[in-house]
Structure formats: structure tokens, C-alpha cells
PDB file of C-alpha atoms in Angstrom:
ATOM      1  CA  MET A  18       6.203   1.554  15.203  1.00 45.00           C
ATOM      2  CA  LYS A  19       5.910   0.773  11.614  1.00 48.00           C
ATOM      3  CA  ILE A  20       8.614   3.452  10.770  1.00 45.00           C
ATOM      4  CA  ASN A  21      11.026   1.485  13.220  1.00 47.00           C
ATOM      5  CA  LYS A  22      10.466  -1.692  11.330  1.00 46.00           C
ATOM      6  CA  LEU A  23      10.976   0.041   7.994  1.00 41.00           C
ATOM      7  CA  LEU A  24      13.954   1.938   8.850  1.00 41.00           C
ATOM      8  CA  PRO A  25      16.476  -0.942   8.654  1.00 45.00           C
ATOM      9  CA  ILE A  26      14.960  -2.131   5.413  1.00 44.00           C
ATOM     10  CA  ILE A  27      15.347   1.379   3.796  1.00 44.00           C
ATOM     11  CA  THR A  28      18.827   1.824   5.064  1.00 44.00           C
ATOM     12  CA  LEU A  29      19.743  -1.540   3.610  1.00 40.00           C
ATOM     13  CA  PHE A  30      18.172  -0.602   0.330  1.00 42.00           C
ATOM     14  CA  PHE A  31      20.151   2.630   0.090  1.00 43.00           C
ATOM     15  CA  THR A  32      23.260   0.827   1.089  1.00 45.00           C
ATOM     16  CA  MET A  33      22.801  -1.661  -1.538  1.00 43.00           C
ATOM     17  CA  SER A  34      21.897   0.982  -3.937  1.00 43.00           C
ATOM     18  CA  SER A  35      25.130   2.973  -3.395  1.00 44.00           C
ATOM     19  CA  ILE A  36      27.187  -0.222  -3.749  1.00 44.00           C
ATOM     20  CA  ALA A  37      25.633  -1.063  -6.999  1.00 46.00           C
ATOM     21  CA  GLN A  38      26.255   2.583  -8.207  1.00 48.00           C
ATOM     22  CA  ASP A  39      29.864   2.422  -7.396  1.00 50.00           C
ATOM     23  CA  GLY A  40      30.313  -0.869  -9.294  1.00 56.00           C
ATOM     24  CA  SER A  41      28.712   0.761 -12.256  1.00 66.00           C
ATOM     25  CA  PHE A  42      30.695   3.927 -11.738  1.00 66.00           C
ATOM     26  CA  ILE A  43      33.969   2.023 -12.034  1.00 72.00           C
ATOM     27  CA  LYS A  44      32.667   0.132 -15.066  1.00 73.00           C
ATOM     28  CA  GLY A  45      31.705   3.535 -16.685  1.00 83.00           C
ATOM     29  CA  LYS A  46      35.015   4.871 -16.049  1.00 84.00           C
ATOM     30  CA  LYS A  47      36.519   1.831 -17.559  1.00 84.00           C
ATOM     31  CA  ASP A  48      34.491   2.117 -20.799  1.00 88.00           C
ATOM     32  CA  LYS A  49      35.259   5.744 -21.019  1.00 89.00           C
ATOM     33  CA  ILE A  50      38.895   5.136 -20.928  1.00 90.00           C
ATOM     34  CA  LYS A  51      38.671   2.355 -23.337  1.00 89.00           C
ATOM     35  CA  ALA A  52      36.697   4.654 -25.652  1.00 90.00           C
ATOM     36  CA  ILE A  53      39.384   7.273 -25.307  1.00 90.00           C
ATOM     37  CA  LYS A  54      42.059   4.645 -25.864  1.00 91.00           C
ATOM     38  CA  ILE A  55      40.396   3.637 -29.016  1.00 90.00           C
ATOM     39  CA  ALA A  56      40.178   7.036 -30.483  1.00 89.00           C
ATOM     40  CA  TYR A  57      43.848   7.761 -29.574  1.00 91.00           C
ATOM     41  CA  ILE A  58      45.162   4.643 -31.147  1.00 93.00           C
ATOM     42  CA  THR A  59      43.082   5.016 -34.394  1.00 90.00           C
ATOM     43  CA  ASN A  60      44.330   8.497 -34.670  1.00 90.00           C
ATOM     44  CA  GLU A  61      47.920   7.693 -33.811  1.00 93.00           C
ATOM     45  CA  LEU A  62      47.890   4.912 -36.373  1.00 94.00           C
ATOM     46  CA  SER A  63      45.959   6.580 -39.013  1.00 93.00           C
ATOM     47  CA  LEU A  64      43.797   3.496 -39.679  1.00 91.00           C
ATOM     48  CA  THR A  65      41.834   3.254 -42.762  1.00 90.00           C
ATOM     49  CA  SER A  66      38.337   1.787 -42.314  1.00 89.00           C
ATOM     50  CA  ASP A  67      39.389  -1.417 -43.851  1.00 92.00           C
ATOM     51  CA  GLU A  68      42.432  -1.613 -41.394  1.00 92.00           C
ATOM     52  CA  ALA A  69      40.335  -0.576 -38.401  1.00 91.00           C
ATOM     53  CA  THR A  70      37.659  -3.393 -39.126  1.00 93.00           C
ATOM     54  CA  LYS A  71      40.246  -5.862 -39.199  1.00 95.00           C
ATOM     55  CA  PHE A  72      42.504  -4.490 -36.559  1.00 95.00           C
ATOM     56  CA  TRP A  73      40.098  -3.894 -33.568  1.00 95.00           C
ATOM     57  CA  PRO A  74      38.608  -7.409 -33.244  1.00 96.00           C
ATOM     58  CA  LEU A  75      42.417  -8.661 -32.869  1.00 96.00           C
ATOM     59  CA  PHE A  76      43.163  -5.821 -30.507  1.00 96.00           C
ATOM     60  CA  ASN A  77      40.138  -6.381 -28.437  1.00 95.00           C
ATOM     61  CA  ALA A  78      40.641 -10.238 -28.291  1.00 96.00           C
ATOM     62  CA  PHE A  79      44.379  -9.684 -27.380  1.00 96.00           C
ATOM     63  CA  GLU A  80      43.557  -7.315 -24.635  1.00 94.00           C
ATOM     64  CA  ASP A  81      40.860  -9.483 -23.169  1.00 94.00           C
ATOM     65  CA  LYS A  82      43.144 -12.474 -23.144  1.00 94.00           C
ATOM     66  CA  GLN A  83      45.894 -10.539 -21.596  1.00 93.00           C
ATOM     67  CA  GLN A  84      43.735  -9.239 -18.861  1.00 90.00           C
ATOM     68  CA  GLU A  85      42.284 -12.719 -18.159  1.00 90.00           C
ATOM     69  CA  ILE A  86      46.038 -14.163 -17.949  1.00 87.00           C
ATOM     70  CA  LYS A  87      47.010 -11.242 -15.598  1.00 84.00           C
ATOM     71  CA  LYS A  88      43.849 -11.588 -13.463  1.00 84.00           C
ATOM     72  CA  GLN A  89      43.692 -15.457 -13.150  1.00 76.00           C
ATOM     73  CA  LYS A  90      47.238 -16.468 -13.036  1.00 72.00           C
ATOM     74  CA  MET A  91      48.934 -13.524 -11.250  1.00 68.00           C
ATOM     75  CA  LYS A  92      46.236 -13.117  -8.562  1.00 72.00           C
ATOM     76  CA  GLY A  93      47.115 -16.706  -7.343  1.00 68.00           C
ATOM     77  CA  TYR A  94      50.585 -15.485  -6.220  1.00 67.00           C
ATOM     78  CA  LEU A  95      50.255 -11.726  -5.817  1.00 64.00           C
ATOM     79  CA  ASP A  96      47.769 -12.309  -2.959  1.00 64.00           C
ATOM     80  CA  ARG A  97      50.426 -14.396  -1.292  1.00 63.00           C
ATOM     81  CA  LEU A  98      52.868 -11.660  -1.420  1.00 64.00           C
ATOM     82  CA  ASP A  99      50.860  -9.118   0.493  1.00 61.00           C
ATOM     83  CA  GLY A 100      52.489 -10.030   3.855  1.00 59.00           C
ATOM     84  CA  ASP A 101      55.548  -8.154   5.162  1.00 59.00           C
ATOM     85  CA  ASP A 102      57.720 -10.858   6.131  1.00 59.00           C
ATOM     86  CA  LEU A 103      58.028 -13.259   3.108  1.00 63.00           C
ATOM     87  CA  ASP A 104      60.705 -15.336   5.006  1.00 62.00           C
ATOM     88  CA  LYS A 105      58.117 -16.636   7.594  1.00 66.00           C
ATOM     89  CA  MET A 106      55.252 -16.845   4.956  1.00 68.00           C
ATOM     90  CA  LEU A 107      57.122 -19.012   2.386  1.00 73.00           C
ATOM     91  CA  SER A 108      59.402 -21.989   2.528  1.00 81.00           C
ATOM     92  CA  ASP A 109      61.991 -22.401  -0.128  1.00 84.00           C
ATOM     93  CA  LYS A 110      59.966 -25.034  -1.839  1.00 88.00           C
ATOM     94  CA  GLU A 111      56.827 -22.757  -1.890  1.00 82.00           C
ATOM     95  CA  ALA A 112      58.898 -19.857  -3.054  1.00 82.00           C
ATOM     96  CA  ASN A 113      60.450 -21.998  -6.060  1.00 88.00           C
ATOM     97  CA  ILE A 114      56.915 -22.986  -6.941  1.00 85.00           C
ATOM     98  CA  MET A 115      55.753 -19.564  -7.097  1.00 82.00           C
ATOM     99  CA  LEU A 116      58.662 -18.448  -8.928  1.00 85.00           C
ATOM    100  CA  ASN A 117      58.033 -21.148 -11.527  1.00 89.00           C
ATOM    101  CA  GLN A 118      54.455 -19.935 -11.862  1.00 85.00           C
ATOM    102  CA  MET A 119      55.712 -16.461 -12.330  1.00 84.00           C
ATOM    103  CA  GLU A 120      58.084 -17.522 -14.906  1.00 89.00           C
ATOM    104  CA  ALA A 121      55.232 -19.460 -16.850  1.00 88.00           C
ATOM    105  CA  ASN A 122      52.728 -16.518 -16.504  1.00 87.00           C
ATOM    106  CA  GLU A 123      55.564 -14.167 -18.311  1.00 89.00           C
ATOM    107  CA  ASP A 124      56.076 -16.955 -20.974  1.00 93.00           C
ATOM    108  CA  ASP A 125      52.285 -16.990 -21.593  1.00 93.00           C
ATOM    109  CA  LEU A 126      52.026 -13.077 -21.799  1.00 93.00           C
ATOM    110  CA  TYR A 127      55.063 -13.150 -24.100  1.00 96.00           C
ATOM    111  CA  LYS A 128      53.553 -15.947 -26.393  1.00 97.00           C
ATOM    112  CA  LEU A 129      50.298 -14.064 -26.524  1.00 97.00           C
ATOM    113  CA  ARG A 130      52.211 -10.851 -27.616  1.00 96.00           C
ATOM    114  CA  LYS A 131      54.007 -12.620 -30.255  1.00 97.00           C
ATOM    115  CA  LYS A 132      51.158 -14.408 -31.538  1.00 97.00           C
ATOM    116  CA  PHE A 133      49.220 -10.858 -31.625  1.00 97.00           C
ATOM    117  CA  ILE A 134      52.015  -9.195 -33.537  1.00 97.00           C
ATOM    118  CA  THR A 135      51.948 -12.121 -36.028  1.00 97.00           C
ATOM    119  CA  ASP A 136      48.239 -11.946 -36.515  1.00 97.00           C
ATOM    120  CA  LEU A 137      48.629  -8.052 -37.069  1.00 97.00           C
ATOM    121  CA  LYS A 138      51.255  -8.526 -39.721  1.00 97.00           C
ATOM    122  CA  ALA A 139      48.458  -9.979 -41.925  1.00 96.00           C
ATOM    123  CA  VAL A 140      46.313  -6.835 -41.190  1.00 95.00           C
ATOM    124  CA  LEU A 141      48.702  -3.747 -40.985  1.00 96.00           C
ATOM    125  CA  PRO A 142      51.995  -2.675 -42.333  1.00 96.00           C
ATOM    126  CA  ALA A 143      54.970  -3.053 -40.029  1.00 96.00           C
ATOM    127  CA  ILE A 144      55.325   0.559 -39.611  1.00 97.00           C
ATOM    128  CA  LYS A 145      51.797   0.741 -38.035  1.00 97.00           C
ATOM    129  CA  ILE A 146      52.527  -2.179 -35.910  1.00 97.00           C
ATOM    130  CA  ILE A 147      55.373  -0.214 -34.340  1.00 97.00           C
ATOM    131  CA  LYS A 148      53.348   2.920 -34.030  1.00 96.00           C
ATOM    132  CA  LEU A 149      50.909   0.733 -32.133  1.00 96.00           C
ATOM    133  CA  LYS A 150      53.529  -0.078 -29.582  1.00 96.00           C
ATOM    134  CA  LYS A 151      54.398   3.581 -29.166  1.00 96.00           C
ATOM    135  CA  ALA A 152      50.759   4.677 -29.055  1.00 95.00           C
ATOM    136  CA  GLU A 153      49.817   2.426 -26.196  1.00 94.00           C
ATOM    137  CA  GLU A 154      52.930   3.485 -24.334  1.00 95.00           C
ATOM    138  CA  GLY A 155      52.198   7.068 -25.034  1.00 94.00           C
ATOM    139  CA  PHE A 156      48.532   6.543 -23.971  1.00 92.00           C
ATOM    140  CA  ASN A 157      49.562   4.716 -20.776  1.00 92.00           C
ATOM    141  CA  ARG A 158      51.847   7.615 -19.862  1.00 93.00           C
ATOM    142  CA  LYS A 159      49.152  10.223 -20.475  1.00 91.00           C
ATOM    143  CA  LEU A 160      46.558   8.419 -18.444  1.00 89.00           C
ATOM    144  CA  LEU A 161      49.273   7.771 -15.717  1.00 91.00           C
ATOM    145  CA  GLN A 162      50.038  11.718 -15.750  1.00 90.00           C
ATOM    146  CA  GLN A 163      46.415  12.599 -15.529  1.00 87.00           C
ATOM    147  CA  TYR A 164      45.938  10.442 -12.441  1.00 85.00           C
ATOM    148  CA  ARG A 165      49.207  11.851 -10.742  1.00 88.00           C
ATOM    149  CA  ASP A 166      47.705  15.471 -11.527  1.00 87.00           C
ATOM    150  CA  LYS A 167      44.238  14.667 -10.172  1.00 85.00           C
ATOM    151  CA  ARG A 168      45.844  13.142  -7.037  1.00 85.00           C
ATOM    152  CA  LYS A 169      47.805  16.255  -6.399  1.00 83.00           C
ATOM    153  CA  ASN A 170      44.786  18.440  -6.505  1.00 72.00           C
TER     154      ASN A 170
END
């Protein structure tokens, strides 16, 4: 009789435990990718220790702000685009409002990137700033390729 009462509680406990582990698993993956990205960029840019101490706080702040903009501002209109028939979901007025929001979001991201480059000019030589762009793109390509390779297997 007592086991019948405990069984739902135990099941709930294990369910909650597995959900919590999935969240930490994803966070762990993100942290691992970030660490690999840091090593990759540091290597590609050949950062000196002085450059690295000045560069990484700027880079991390830029990435955090960029993610915040993408998450907060884009989520508002991307969720609305999930339906199959946009003609029925949005009026012309709503579509224009959404388009204006999308343009404003792109402007915010552009201004953020421009400010980041301006800030980097005080820390790194121009050639390393260009190498940074190339390193970011190279890292993203490699990450995407690894993802595709895993999905094939």
C-alpha cells in the first residue's frame, strides 16, 4: 500500500531529475563550444597575453549583447512567422509593423557590430580585426560541418 503512494512521487522525482539534467547537458555543450571557440580564435589571431586580456572582455560583452538582441527582439516576430499561411495570419498593417521591427533589429545589430569594431581598434591592429572576422566564419563553418557529419551517422 505504501509503495503505491510512493510510486508517483518517485516517478515525478526521476522525471524532474532528467529534465534538469537535459538543461545542464545543453548548458554544458554550450560552455564546451564556447571554450573551443575561445581557443580557436586565440590561436587564429595569435593574441599576445596583453591583447587577450583587453580583447576577451570586449568580445564576450559583444557576443552577450548580440545574443540578447537576437533573443529578445527577434523572438517577438519569429514566433508569429511559424504558421504556414501568412496571408491569413497577418494583415498588411501588421506585416508592415513587423517589417519595421525587423529593420530596426538589423540596424541595432549593425550598430552593435560597428561599435565593437571601433572598440577593437583601440586594442588590436587592423589585420587582427580582419582575422577575427575570418576566424569567426571559419569556426562557424567547422561547427556546422561537425553537426552535419553527426547527423549523417
